[in-house]
Structures are given as C-alpha cells and as structure tokens.
mmCIF file of C-alpha atoms in Angstrom:
data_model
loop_
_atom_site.group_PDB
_atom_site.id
_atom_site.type_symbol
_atom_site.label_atom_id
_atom_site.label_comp_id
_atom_site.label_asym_id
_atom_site.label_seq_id
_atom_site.Cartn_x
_atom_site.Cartn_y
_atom_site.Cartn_z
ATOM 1 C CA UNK Q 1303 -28.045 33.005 10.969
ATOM 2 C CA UNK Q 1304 -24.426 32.189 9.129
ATOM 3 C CA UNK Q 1305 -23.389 31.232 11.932
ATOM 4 C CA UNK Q 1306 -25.980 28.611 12.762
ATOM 5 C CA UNK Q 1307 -25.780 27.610 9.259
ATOM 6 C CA UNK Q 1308 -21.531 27.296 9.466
ATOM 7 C CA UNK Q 1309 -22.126 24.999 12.416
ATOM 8 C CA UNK Q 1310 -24.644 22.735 10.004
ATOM 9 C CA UNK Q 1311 -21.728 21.787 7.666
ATOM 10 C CA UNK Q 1312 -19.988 19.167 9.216
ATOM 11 C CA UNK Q 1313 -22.895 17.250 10.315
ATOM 12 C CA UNK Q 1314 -23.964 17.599 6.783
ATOM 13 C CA UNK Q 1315 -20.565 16.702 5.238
ATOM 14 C CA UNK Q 1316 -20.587 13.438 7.493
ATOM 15 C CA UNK Q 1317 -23.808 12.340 7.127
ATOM 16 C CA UNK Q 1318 -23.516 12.628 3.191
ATOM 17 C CA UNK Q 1319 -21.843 9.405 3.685
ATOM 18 C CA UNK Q 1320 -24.621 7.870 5.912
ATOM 19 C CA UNK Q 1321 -25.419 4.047 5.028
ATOM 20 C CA UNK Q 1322 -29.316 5.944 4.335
ATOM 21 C CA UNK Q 1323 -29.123 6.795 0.621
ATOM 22 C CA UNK Q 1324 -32.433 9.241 1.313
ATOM 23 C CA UNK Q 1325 -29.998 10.667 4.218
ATOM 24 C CA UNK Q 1326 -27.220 11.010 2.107
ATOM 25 C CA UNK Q 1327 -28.831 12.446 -0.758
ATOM 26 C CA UNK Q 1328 -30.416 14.783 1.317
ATOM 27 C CA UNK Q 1329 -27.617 15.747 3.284
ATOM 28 C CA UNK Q 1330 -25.692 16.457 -0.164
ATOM 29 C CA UNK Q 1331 -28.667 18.976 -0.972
ATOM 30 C CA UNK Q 1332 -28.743 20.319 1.995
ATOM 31 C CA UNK Q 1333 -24.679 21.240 1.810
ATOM 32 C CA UNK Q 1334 -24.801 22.983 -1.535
ATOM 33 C CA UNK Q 1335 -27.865 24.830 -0.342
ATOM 34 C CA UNK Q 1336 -25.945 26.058 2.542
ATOM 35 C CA UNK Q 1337 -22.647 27.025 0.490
ATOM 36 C CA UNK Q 1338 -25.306 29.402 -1.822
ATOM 37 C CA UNK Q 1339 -26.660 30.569 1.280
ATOM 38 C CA UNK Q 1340 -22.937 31.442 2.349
ATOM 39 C CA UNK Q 1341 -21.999 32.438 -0.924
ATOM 40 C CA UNK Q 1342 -19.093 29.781 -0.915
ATOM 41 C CA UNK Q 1343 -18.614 29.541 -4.396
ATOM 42 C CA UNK Q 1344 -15.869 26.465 -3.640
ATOM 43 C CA UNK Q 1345 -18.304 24.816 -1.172
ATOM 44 C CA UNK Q 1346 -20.926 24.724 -3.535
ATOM 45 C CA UNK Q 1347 -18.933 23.343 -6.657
ATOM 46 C CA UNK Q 1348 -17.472 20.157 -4.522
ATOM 47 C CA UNK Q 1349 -20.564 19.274 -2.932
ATOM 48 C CA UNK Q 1350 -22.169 19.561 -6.655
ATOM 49 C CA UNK Q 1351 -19.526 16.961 -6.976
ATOM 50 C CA UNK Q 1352 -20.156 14.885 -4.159
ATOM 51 C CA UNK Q 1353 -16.329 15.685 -3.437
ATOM 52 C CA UNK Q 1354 -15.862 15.406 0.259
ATOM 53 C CA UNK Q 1355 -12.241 15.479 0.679
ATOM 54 C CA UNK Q 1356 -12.978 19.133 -0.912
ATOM 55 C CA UNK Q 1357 -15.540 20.246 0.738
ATOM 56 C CA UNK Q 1358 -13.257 19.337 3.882
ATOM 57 C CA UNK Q 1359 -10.473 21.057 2.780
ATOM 58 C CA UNK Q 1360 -13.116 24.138 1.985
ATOM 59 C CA UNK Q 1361 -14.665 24.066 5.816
ATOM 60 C CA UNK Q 1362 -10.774 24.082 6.594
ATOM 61 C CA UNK Q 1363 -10.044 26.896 4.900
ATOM 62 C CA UNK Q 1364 -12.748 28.658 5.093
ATOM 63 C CA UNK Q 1365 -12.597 29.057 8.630
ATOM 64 C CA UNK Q 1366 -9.724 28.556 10.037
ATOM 65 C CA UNK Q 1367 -10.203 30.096 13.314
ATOM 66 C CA UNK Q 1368 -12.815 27.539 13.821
ATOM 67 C CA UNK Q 1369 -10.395 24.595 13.723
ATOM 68 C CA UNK Q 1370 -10.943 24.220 17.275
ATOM 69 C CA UNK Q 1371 -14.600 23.762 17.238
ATOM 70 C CA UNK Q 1372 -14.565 21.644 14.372
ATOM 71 C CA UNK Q 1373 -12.721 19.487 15.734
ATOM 72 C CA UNK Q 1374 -15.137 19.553 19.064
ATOM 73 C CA UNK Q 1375 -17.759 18.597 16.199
ATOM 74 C CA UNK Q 1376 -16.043 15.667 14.710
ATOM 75 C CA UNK Q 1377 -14.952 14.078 18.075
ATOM 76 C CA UNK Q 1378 -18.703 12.310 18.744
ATOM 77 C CA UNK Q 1379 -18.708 11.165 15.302
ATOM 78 C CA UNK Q 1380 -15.951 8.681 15.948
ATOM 79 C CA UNK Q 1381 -17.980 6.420 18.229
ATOM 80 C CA UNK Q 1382 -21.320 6.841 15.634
ATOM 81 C CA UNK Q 1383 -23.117 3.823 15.432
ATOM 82 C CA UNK Q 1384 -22.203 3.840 11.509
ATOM 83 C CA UNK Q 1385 -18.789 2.702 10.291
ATOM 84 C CA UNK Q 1386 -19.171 5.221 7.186
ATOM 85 C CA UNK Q 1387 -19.562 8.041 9.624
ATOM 86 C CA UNK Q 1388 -16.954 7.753 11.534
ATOM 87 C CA UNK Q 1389 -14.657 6.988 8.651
ATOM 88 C CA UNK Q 1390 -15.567 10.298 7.479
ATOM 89 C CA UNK Q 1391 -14.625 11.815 11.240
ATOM 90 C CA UNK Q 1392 -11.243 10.247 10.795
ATOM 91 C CA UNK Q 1393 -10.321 11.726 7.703
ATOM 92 C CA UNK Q 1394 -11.407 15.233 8.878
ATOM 93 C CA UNK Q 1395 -9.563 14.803 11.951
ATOM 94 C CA UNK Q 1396 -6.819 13.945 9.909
ATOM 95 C CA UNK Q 1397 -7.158 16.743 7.102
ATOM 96 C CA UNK Q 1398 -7.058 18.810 10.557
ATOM 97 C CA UNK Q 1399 -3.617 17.693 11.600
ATOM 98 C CA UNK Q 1400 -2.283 18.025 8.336
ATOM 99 C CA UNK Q 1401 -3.155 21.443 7.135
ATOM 100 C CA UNK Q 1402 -3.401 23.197 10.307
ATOM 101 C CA UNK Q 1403 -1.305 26.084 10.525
ATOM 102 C CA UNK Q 1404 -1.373 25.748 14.874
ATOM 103 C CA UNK Q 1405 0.044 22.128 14.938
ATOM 104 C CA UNK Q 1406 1.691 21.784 18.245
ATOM 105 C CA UNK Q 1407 3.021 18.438 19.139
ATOM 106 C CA UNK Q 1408 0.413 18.351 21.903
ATOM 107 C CA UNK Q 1409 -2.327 19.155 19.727
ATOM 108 C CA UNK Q 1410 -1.302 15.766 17.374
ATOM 109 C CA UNK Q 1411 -0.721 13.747 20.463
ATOM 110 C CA UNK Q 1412 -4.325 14.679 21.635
ATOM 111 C CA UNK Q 1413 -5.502 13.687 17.928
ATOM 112 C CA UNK Q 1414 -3.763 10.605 17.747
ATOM 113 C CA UNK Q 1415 -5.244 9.421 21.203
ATOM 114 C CA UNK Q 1416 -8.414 10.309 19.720
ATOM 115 C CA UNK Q 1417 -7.934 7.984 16.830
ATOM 116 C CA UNK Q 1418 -6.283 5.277 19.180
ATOM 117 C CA UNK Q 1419 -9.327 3.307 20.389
ATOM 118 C CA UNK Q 1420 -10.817 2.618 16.166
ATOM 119 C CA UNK Q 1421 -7.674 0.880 15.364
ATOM 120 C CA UNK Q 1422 -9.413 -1.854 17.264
ATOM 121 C CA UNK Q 1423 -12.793 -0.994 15.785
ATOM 122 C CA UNK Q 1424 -14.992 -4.059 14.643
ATOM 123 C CA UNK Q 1425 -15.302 -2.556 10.709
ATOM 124 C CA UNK Q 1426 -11.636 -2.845 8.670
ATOM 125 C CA UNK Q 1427 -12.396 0.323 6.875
ATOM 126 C CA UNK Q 1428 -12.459 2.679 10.202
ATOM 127 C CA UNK Q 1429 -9.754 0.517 11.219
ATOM 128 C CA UNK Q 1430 -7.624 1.438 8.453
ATOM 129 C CA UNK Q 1431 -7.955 4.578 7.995
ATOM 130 C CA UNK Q 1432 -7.826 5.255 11.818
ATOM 131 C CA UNK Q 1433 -4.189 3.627 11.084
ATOM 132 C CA UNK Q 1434 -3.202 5.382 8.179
ATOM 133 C CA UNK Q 1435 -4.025 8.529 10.137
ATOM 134 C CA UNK Q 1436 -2.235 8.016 13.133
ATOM 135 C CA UNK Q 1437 0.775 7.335 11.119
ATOM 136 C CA UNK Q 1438 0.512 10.435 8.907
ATOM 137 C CA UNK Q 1439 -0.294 12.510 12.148
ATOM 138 C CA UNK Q 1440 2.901 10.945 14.076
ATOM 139 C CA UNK Q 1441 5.026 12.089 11.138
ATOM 140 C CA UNK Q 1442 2.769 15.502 11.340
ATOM 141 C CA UNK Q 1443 4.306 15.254 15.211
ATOM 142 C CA UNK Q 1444 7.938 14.569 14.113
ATOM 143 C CA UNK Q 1445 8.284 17.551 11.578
ATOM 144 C CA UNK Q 1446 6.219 19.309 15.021
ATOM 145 C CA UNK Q 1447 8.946 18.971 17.359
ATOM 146 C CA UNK Q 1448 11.335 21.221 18.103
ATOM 147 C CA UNK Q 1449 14.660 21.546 16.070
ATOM 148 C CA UNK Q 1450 16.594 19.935 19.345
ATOM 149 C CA UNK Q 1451 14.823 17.157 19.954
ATOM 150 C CA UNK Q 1452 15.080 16.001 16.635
ATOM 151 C CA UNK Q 1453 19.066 15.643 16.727
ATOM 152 C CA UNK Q 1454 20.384 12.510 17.326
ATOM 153 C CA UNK Q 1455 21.412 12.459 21.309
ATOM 154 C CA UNK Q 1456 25.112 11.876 20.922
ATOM 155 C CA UNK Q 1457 25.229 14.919 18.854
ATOM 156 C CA UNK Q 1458 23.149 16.635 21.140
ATOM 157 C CA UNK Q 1459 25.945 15.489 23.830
ATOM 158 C CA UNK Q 1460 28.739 16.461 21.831
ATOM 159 C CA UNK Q 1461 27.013 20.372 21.489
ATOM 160 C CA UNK Q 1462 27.017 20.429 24.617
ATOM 161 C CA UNK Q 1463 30.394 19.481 25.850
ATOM 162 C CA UNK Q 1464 32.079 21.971 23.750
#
C-alpha cells in the first residue's frame, strides 16, 4: 500500500497547481493526507504550506533511489494540456538535475533534450522556466564532466607533449 501511495505524490504535487481550483485544493488535501499516511513529518508540514518547491525537494530526498522513476513520472507532464502543469514538471525535472547525487553528463544531456522542445512552447511561463532550466542543467553538465575535458586544449596539448 506505501508503495501505491509513494507513486500518488507527484501526480498530486503537479496537479496542486492545476488551473481547477476544486482540483488543486483537492490535490493539496490529498498530499498531506498521504504524508500522515507515510508518516512524513516534512511532507506533511510543506504541503500544509502549499510549499511545492519543498515538498519536491522532500519526494527527492525521501527517496532517492526512486529518482529514476520519478523522473519516468514527470516526463508526460511536460506535454499536459495545462501550461501550470507542465511548469511544475520543469521545475522537478530541474530540482532532479540539481540535487541528484548520480548526475552523469549523459543523464543532464537526456534532461536537457527533454526540456528542449517547451522553449518553443506557446505559454511564456513554461517557456521560461524551460530556459532557465536548461541553463542551470548545462552548468549542472559542466561541473559533470570530467576533470580533462574541462582544461583548456592547449594546456591539454602541452601535458601531453612533455
């Protein structure tokens, strides 16, 4: 049953920020509900709050060998039909590349092509923050890289010769 109810929390994160205030509402309820049902004391508190940055940064941490499938969870809500929704997507696919521990540089090349296609989305709020993300992942993908590649290539050249 946890997990079943784990799996609920991202839908319910994103849809507190459906353009439906019932939905929202509801979805809000529902969340801090779930974190007593989990006994995430954390969860609870910043959904009491209406907080969602920190009730992403709670999902993060709270399971953080589930990075993977969140991220599988997040993906379809970047082509939702609402422009709140999939605002919400890109900042969790963003909190993602930032605070996870198993950044490769592949992994934030496969999040920034993601991301690519709502820099050209119809709403300037997804576009954005689609934007803004890429950028901060791309840095993400810099610090990513490996030592070597990050030297400037006639020092790399001059290592070498000697």
């Amino acid at each position: 049953m946890k997990k079943t109810v784990r799996r609920a929390l991202l839908p319910l994160l994103f849809h507190m920020s459906d353009e439906t205030p019932s939905v929202a509402q509801a979805s809000g309820e529902a969340l801090v509900s779930c974190a007593k049902f989990l006994k995430w004391k954390e969860l609870k508190q910043q959904a009491r709050q209406k907080n969602t940055v920190g009730i992403m940064k709670c999902l993060l941490q709270q399971d953080r060998k589930g990075v993977e499938g969140h991220l599988q969870q997040s993906l379809p809500y970047l082509e939702d039909s609402q422009a709140s929704l999939r605002c919400e997507a890109v900042r969790f696919i963003g909190l993602i590349g930032k605070h996870s521990r198993e950044q490769s540089e592949e992994m934030l090349n496969e999040l920034c092509s993601a991301l690519q296609p709502l820099e050209d989305d119809p709403h300037l709020a997804v576009r954005v923050v689609a934007s803004e993300t890429i950028q901060i992942l791309r840095q993400q993908r810099q610090k990513a890289a490996p030592a070597r590649r990050r030297l400037p290539a006639l020092f790399r050249w001059s290592c070498i010769a000697f």
